[in-house]
PDB file of C-alpha atoms in Angstrom:
ATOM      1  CA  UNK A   1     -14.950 -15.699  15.664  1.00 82.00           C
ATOM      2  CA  UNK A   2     -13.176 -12.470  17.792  1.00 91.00           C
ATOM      3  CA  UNK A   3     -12.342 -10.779  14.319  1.00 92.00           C
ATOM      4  CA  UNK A   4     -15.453 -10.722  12.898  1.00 91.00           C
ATOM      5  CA  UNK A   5     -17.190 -10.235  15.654  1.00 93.00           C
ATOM      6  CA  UNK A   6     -15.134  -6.843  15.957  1.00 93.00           C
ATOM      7  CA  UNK A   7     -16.153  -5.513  12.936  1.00 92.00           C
ATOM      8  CA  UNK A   8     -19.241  -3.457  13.442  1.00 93.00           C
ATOM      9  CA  UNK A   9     -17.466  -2.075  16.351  1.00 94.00           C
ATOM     10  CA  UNK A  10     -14.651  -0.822  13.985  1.00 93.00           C
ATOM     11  CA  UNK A  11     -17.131   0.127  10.778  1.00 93.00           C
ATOM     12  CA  UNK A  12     -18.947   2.368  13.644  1.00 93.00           C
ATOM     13  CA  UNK A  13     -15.410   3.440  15.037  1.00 92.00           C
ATOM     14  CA  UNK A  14     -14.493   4.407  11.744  1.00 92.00           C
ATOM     15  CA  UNK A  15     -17.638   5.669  10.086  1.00 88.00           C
ATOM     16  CA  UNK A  16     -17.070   6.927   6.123  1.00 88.00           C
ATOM     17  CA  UNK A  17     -13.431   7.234   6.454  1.00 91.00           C
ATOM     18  CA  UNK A  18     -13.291   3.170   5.556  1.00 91.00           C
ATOM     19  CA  UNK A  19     -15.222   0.791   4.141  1.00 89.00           C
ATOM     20  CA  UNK A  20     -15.201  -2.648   4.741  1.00 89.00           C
ATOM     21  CA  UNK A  21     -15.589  -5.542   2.832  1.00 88.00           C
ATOM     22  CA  UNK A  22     -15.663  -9.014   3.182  1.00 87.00           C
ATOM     23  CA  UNK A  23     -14.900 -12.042   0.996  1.00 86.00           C
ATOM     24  CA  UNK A  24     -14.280 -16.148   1.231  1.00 85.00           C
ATOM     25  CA  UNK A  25     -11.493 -18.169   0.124  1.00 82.00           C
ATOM     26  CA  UNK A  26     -14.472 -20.904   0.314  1.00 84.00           C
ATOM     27  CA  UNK A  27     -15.041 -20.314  -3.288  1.00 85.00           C
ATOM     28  CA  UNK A  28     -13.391 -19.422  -6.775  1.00 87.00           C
ATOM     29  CA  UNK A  29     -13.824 -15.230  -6.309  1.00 88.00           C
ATOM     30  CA  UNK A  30     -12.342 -14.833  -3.059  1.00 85.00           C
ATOM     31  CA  UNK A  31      -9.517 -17.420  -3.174  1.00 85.00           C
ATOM     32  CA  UNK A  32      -8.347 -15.854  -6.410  1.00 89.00           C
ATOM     33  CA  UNK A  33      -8.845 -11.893  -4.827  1.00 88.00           C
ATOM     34  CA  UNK A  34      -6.707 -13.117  -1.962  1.00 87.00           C
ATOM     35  CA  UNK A  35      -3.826 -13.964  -4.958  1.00 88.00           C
ATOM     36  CA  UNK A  36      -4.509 -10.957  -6.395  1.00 89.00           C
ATOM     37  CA  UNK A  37      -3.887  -8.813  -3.299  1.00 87.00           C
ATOM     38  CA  UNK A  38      -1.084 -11.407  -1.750  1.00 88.00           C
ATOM     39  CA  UNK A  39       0.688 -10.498  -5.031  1.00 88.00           C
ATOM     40  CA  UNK A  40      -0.468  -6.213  -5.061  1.00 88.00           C
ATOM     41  CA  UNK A  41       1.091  -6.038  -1.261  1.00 84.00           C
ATOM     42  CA  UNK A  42       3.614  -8.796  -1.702  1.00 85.00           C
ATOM     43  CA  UNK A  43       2.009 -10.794   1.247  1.00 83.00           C
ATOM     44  CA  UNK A  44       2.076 -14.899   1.694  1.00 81.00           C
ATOM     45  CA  UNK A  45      -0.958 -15.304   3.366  1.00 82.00           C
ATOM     46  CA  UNK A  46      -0.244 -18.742   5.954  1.00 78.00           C
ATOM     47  CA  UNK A  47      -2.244 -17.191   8.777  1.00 74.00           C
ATOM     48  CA  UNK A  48      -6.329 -17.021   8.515  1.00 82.00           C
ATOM     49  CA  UNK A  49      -7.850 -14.562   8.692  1.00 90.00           C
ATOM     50  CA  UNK A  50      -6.347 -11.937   6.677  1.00 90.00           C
ATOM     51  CA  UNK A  51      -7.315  -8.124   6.061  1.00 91.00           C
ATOM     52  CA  UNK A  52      -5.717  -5.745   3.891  1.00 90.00           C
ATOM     53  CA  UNK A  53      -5.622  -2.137   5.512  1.00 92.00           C
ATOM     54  CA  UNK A  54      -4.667   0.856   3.297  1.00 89.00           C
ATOM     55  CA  UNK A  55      -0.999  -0.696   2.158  1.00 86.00           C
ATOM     56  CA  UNK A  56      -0.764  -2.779   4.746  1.00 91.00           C
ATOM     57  CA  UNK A  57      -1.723  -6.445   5.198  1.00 91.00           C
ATOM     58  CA  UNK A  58      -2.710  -7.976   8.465  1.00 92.00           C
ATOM     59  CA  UNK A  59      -2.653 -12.082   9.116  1.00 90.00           C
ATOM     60  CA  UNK A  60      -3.837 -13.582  11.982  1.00 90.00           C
ATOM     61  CA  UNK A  61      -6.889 -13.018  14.776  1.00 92.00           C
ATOM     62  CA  UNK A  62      -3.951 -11.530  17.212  1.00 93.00           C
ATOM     63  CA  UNK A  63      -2.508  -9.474  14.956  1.00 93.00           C
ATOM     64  CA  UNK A  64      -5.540  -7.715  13.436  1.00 94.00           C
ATOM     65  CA  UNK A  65      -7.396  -7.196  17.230  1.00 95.00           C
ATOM     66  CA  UNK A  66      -4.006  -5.999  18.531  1.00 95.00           C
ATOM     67  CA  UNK A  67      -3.044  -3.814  15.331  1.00 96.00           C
ATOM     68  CA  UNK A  68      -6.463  -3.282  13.336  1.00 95.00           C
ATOM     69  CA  UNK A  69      -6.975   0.244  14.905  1.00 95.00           C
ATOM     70  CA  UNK A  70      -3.728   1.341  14.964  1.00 95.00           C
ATOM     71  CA  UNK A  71      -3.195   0.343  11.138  1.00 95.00           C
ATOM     72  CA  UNK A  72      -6.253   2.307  10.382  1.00 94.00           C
ATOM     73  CA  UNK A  73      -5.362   5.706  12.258  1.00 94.00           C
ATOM     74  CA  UNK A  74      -1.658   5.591  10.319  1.00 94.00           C
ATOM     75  CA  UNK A  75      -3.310   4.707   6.984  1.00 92.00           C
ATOM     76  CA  UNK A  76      -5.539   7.373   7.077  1.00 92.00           C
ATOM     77  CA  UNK A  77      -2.497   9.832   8.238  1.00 91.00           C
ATOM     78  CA  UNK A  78      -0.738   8.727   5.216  1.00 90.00           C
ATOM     79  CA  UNK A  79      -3.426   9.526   2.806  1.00 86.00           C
ATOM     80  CA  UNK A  80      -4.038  12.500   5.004  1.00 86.00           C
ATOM     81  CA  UNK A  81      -0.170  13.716   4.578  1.00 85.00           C
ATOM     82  CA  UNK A  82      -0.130  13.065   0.473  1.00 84.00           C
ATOM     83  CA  UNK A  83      -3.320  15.143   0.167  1.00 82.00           C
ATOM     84  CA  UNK A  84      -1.885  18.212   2.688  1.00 75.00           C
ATOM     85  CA  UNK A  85      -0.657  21.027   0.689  1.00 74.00           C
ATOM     86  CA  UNK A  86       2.192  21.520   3.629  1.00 66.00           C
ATOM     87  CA  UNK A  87       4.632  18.738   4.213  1.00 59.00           C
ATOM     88  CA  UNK A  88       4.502  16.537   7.114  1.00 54.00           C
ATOM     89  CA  UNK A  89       6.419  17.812   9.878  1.00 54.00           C
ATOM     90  CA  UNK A  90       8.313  15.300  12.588  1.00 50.00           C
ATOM     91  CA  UNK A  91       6.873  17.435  15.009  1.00 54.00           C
ATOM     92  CA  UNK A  92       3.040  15.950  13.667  1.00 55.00           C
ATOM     93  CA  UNK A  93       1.200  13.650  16.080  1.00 59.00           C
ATOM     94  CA  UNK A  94       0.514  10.080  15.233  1.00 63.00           C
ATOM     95  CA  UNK A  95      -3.375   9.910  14.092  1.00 62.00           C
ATOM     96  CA  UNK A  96      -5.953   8.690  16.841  1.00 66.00           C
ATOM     97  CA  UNK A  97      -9.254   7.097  16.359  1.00 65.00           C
ATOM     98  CA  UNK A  98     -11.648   9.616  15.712  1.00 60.00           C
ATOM     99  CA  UNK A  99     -14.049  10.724  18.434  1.00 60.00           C
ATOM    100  CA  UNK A 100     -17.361   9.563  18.676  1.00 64.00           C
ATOM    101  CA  UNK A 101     -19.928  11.200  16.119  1.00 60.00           C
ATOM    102  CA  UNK A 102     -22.493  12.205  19.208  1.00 63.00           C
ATOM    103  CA  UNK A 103     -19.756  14.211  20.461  1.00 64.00           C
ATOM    104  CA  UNK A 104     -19.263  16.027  17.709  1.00 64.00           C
ATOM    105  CA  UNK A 105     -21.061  20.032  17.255  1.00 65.00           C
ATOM    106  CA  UNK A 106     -23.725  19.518  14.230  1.00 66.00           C
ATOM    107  CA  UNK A 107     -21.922  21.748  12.364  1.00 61.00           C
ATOM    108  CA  UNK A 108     -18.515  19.427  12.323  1.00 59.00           C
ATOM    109  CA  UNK A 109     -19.864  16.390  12.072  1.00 58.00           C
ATOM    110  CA  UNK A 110     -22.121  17.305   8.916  1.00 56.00           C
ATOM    111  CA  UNK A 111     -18.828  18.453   7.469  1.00 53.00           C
ATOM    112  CA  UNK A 112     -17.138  15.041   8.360  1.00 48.00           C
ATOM    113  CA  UNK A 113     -20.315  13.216   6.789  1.00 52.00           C
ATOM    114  CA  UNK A 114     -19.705  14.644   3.757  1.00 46.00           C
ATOM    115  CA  UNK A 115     -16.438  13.228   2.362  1.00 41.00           C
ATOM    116  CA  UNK A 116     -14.748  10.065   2.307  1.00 41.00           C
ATOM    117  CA  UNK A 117     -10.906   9.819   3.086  1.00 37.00           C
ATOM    118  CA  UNK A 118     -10.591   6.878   0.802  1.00 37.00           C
ATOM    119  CA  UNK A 119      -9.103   4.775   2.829  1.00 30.00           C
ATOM    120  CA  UNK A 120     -10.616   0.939   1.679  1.00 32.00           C
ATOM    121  CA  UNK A 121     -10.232  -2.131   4.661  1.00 36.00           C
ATOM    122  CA  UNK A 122     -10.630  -5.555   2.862  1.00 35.00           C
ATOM    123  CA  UNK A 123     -12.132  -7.353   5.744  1.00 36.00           C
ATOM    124  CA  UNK A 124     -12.452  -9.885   3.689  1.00 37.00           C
ATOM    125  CA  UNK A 125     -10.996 -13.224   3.617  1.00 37.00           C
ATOM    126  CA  UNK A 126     -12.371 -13.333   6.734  1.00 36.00           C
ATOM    127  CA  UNK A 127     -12.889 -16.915   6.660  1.00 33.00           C
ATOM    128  CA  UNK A 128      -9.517 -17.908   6.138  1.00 37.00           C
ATOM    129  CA  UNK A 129      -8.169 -20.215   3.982  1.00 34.00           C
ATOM    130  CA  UNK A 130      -9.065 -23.788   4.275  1.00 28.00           C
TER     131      UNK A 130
END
């Protein structure tokens, strides 16, 4: 399907700064992790597929190609903002996707290599509920 076929695209997009992981509701572990974080991010999952971004909870193929990105980028800014010893201004720019790593001098992206924002995508649940 579109979602999952967008994935590797995104991982690559994305590099360290997420992680992705994927899960069915096809069997016991996934359908009850999908209760779990329905009830963590007070979400009723009714549209398949489903992935859980940062705080955030996206349902549907349209929404996640549309928003998937997007979600991402402001996630990371958030976690970004509560680590920042100065306060976010309004003034601040809304987080882009990153650039590619080949464009990068050695120097930066060795730096960038070396740490991990945090940020965790469930990708998971891909497979909707049946």
């Amino acid at each position: 399907d579109e979602v999952r076929a967008i994935l590797p695209d995104v991982q690559k997009r994305w590099g360290g700064q997420i992680a992705l992981e994927r899960h069915s509701t096809a069997d016991a572990e996934g359908l009850e992790l999908l209760l779990i974080y329905e009830k963590r991010f007070g979400a009723d999952v009714r549209k398949p597929p489903v992935m859980f971004v940062g705080g955030r909870c996206l349902a549907g193929a349209r929404e996640i190609l549309t928003r998937l990105d997007a979600t991402i980028a402001e996630e990371l800014q958030k976690r970004r903002d509560a680590m920042s010893p100065h306060p976010a201004t309004a003034s601040r720019p809304e987080a882009e996707p990153p650039p590619s790593a080949s464009s990068l001098p050695p120097a930066v992206r060795s730096r960038f290599e070396s740490f991990t924002v945090g940020a965790i995508v469930l990708a998971g649940l891909i497979d909707g509920i049946n």
